[in-house]
Amino acid sequence: MGIQFRTETFRDDFTFRNSPEHIRRFPFPFHEDSYMYAVNIEPHVPGPKGSVLENLIDVDEHYVSEMADRALVLAEDPLRCQSLPHMTLAGWDLLELLMTEQAKGYPEHFTLTRDGDNWHWINRPLGIDQKFVFGDLSTLPYGPMEYITRQSQGDFCILDQRDGNLWMDAGIVTTQADWSLDFDIGMNFFEWHAPVPLAHEKGVFTRALKFLLNIQQGQPARRLNWTMTINPRLDTSPENFHKWGPDRTTVTPENVGQKVHLRVELQSFWRLPRSNAMVFPIRCYLIKMDELATSKKWARRLHRVLRDLPEELATYKGLTRYRPTVVEWLAKHDDGAPTSSGFGPD
Amino acid sequence: MPIEPTIKSRPVYGTLSPQPGTDHLFIADAEGAEAILDLAKSAPPGFFDAAEIVFIPRASGDGYLAALHALKPARFYEGPSIGAALPRLKQTFATAHMGLRLYLSGTEGLIGQAMQAALDAGIDHSSIQTEHRGSLARRVQCVHCKGVTEDVTTQPVTCSHCGLLLLVRDHYSRRLAAFQGVCINAEDQSEKVPVEEVFR
């Protein structure tokens, strides 16, 4: 039995929602009742069956609709997908990684057959059957990075490693939490993180970079990051901020449950074999407050995290305008009981 | 007024000093001329014999021209804007040999655009010196429409292309030679935001 892919939207009428099984597997990002930046990086190894970590590249019920949304974003704004000229080899590396992992994790949906450089890729959910020559650009309809990331959930940044730093030299970014690939492409690790408050002073990026530079092939790492989004909108880009920003004024005590979403990024970091570049998939998971509150522990804990979040972080994450309304709504789900440690729902 | 380092993407500038070699190219606008004249005070004899000066006077008019000519550079170009000078600069960079030393001084817009053209041509970062002089006006790229507004002195600023009211951030792209502008009242565009002259 394969995944039942939902037909839903992340714009206009916003029909996105999670099935009960997907609510239970949501990657809730808070292991305690408060939050501050930390270098929370751990080995990206397979997790429990049924969790988002069961496979290292997760495919879920939103796959088909997310890919349709990505195609809409790219049609409107091709600058969301860019690759500097020296990054083509890394693109092939990424294509290999994603095809291999998706075929391994979901054989009922994806099949990859390799005969030397002659590859045959079958993507059943999207109805794609592609024979091509690995390394030969003329045999695919897009560059290798764009080709495979139009078929893979999450944003992808490919980082070149040189001069003891990582450089954002290629990527496809259509489901981002308010940062611009077009502006940041070509920047090094410290530069593209420059606008993040508090973390530089804590030495977070220096330590994180040191860790990332040493990641070896076959030993990926991961971390979770989070923000909140009004309406289940994947494309919360700065490019379109003037279009989605007004959503933040529409939150009322009556609609918090349906309108306000916790947005979690599962970020993973992989060394690529031929190019020695790193790929940094940023996979976005959304959950409505109504869905989240089906776990008493999650609602209780999110209430405490949001209520006590430092003002700088709330501002940076764009929560200022609606935080009080959400905290008030969540307070009704917080009976003051202690929460158990760890991320799980109960 | 020196530029304070704020965030890690925001460029910082140094002080021009004479570098070894014979092949020197100076690119400056307005008060940037003063950085060249200050460097000349400590330059060895004959330093400018093979040098080229590309100068954009802007509001300084002919205030620095006589002093710059008195340095007797091998070539002197005076132009109306950095934009007008870029085609010839690109050709110079494309045909430059390894020993070229580049000195950029003046406004951030000039330094950024000359730097961008030099790096695009493969000139090594370590052979480029920069010194900020004069106006703090910024080159700002609107993240929404991608148009660049030149000589921005106010916070916020109206995008000269799409008309959105932009917060001028310190976030800077060397590739675009521009600061990032993001709609400041995106959540509620009826909100009035006071406009202040801050980048003088």
PDB file of C-alpha atoms in Angstrom, chain A residues 34-40 193 195-202 204-205 207 223-226 309-310 312-314 316-317:
ATOM      1  CA  SER A  34      11.247  27.112  26.113  1.00  0.00           C
ATOM      2  CA  TYR A  35      13.284  27.934  23.018  1.00  0.00           C
ATOM      3  CA  MET A  36      16.596  29.612  22.255  1.00  0.00           C
ATOM      4  CA  TYR A  37      19.015  29.167  19.370  1.00  0.00           C
ATOM      5  CA  ALA A  38      21.490  26.354  19.780  1.00  0.00           C
ATOM      6  CA  VAL A  39      23.703  24.299  17.496  1.00  0.00           C
ATOM      7  CA  ASN A  40      21.137  21.528  17.642  1.00  0.00           C
ATOM      8  CA  HIS A 193      22.957  34.237   7.969  1.00  0.00           C
ATOM      9  CA  PRO A 195      20.255  39.069   9.338  1.00  0.00           C
ATOM     10  CA  VAL A 196      19.602  36.434  12.038  1.00  0.00           C
ATOM     11  CA  PRO A 197      19.588  38.149  15.450  1.00  0.00           C
ATOM     12  CA  LEU A 198      21.332  36.918  18.640  1.00  0.00           C
ATOM     13  CA  ALA A 199      22.877  33.792  17.145  1.00  0.00           C
ATOM     14  CA  HIS A 200      26.119  35.407  15.869  1.00  0.00           C
ATOM     15  CA  GLU A 201      26.913  36.758  19.314  1.00  0.00           C
ATOM     16  CA  LYS A 202      26.386  33.313  20.799  1.00  0.00           C
ATOM     17  CA  VAL A 204      26.298  29.588  16.933  1.00  0.00           C
ATOM     18  CA  PHE A 205      27.350  30.068  13.320  1.00  0.00           C
ATOM     19  CA  ARG A 207      30.466  26.322  15.667  1.00  0.00           C
ATOM     20  CA  ARG A 223      18.523  19.996  12.705  1.00  0.00           C
ATOM     21  CA  LEU A 224      15.042  21.453  13.112  1.00  0.00           C
ATOM     22  CA  ASN A 225      14.122  25.102  12.763  1.00  0.00           C
ATOM     23  CA  TRP A 226      10.689  26.701  13.066  1.00  0.00           C
ATOM     24  CA  LEU A 309       9.877  33.806  23.357  1.00  0.00           C
ATOM     25  CA  PRO A 310      12.384  36.722  23.463  1.00  0.00           C
ATOM     26  CA  GLU A 312      13.950  39.897  19.150  1.00  0.00           C
ATOM     27  CA  LEU A 313      13.157  36.386  18.006  1.00  0.00           C
ATOM     28  CA  ALA A 314       9.447  37.082  17.761  1.00  0.00           C
ATOM     29  CA  TYR A 316      12.650  38.282  13.409  1.00  0.00           C
ATOM     30  CA  LYS A 317      10.142  35.496  12.859  1.00  0.00           C
TER      31      LYS A 317
END
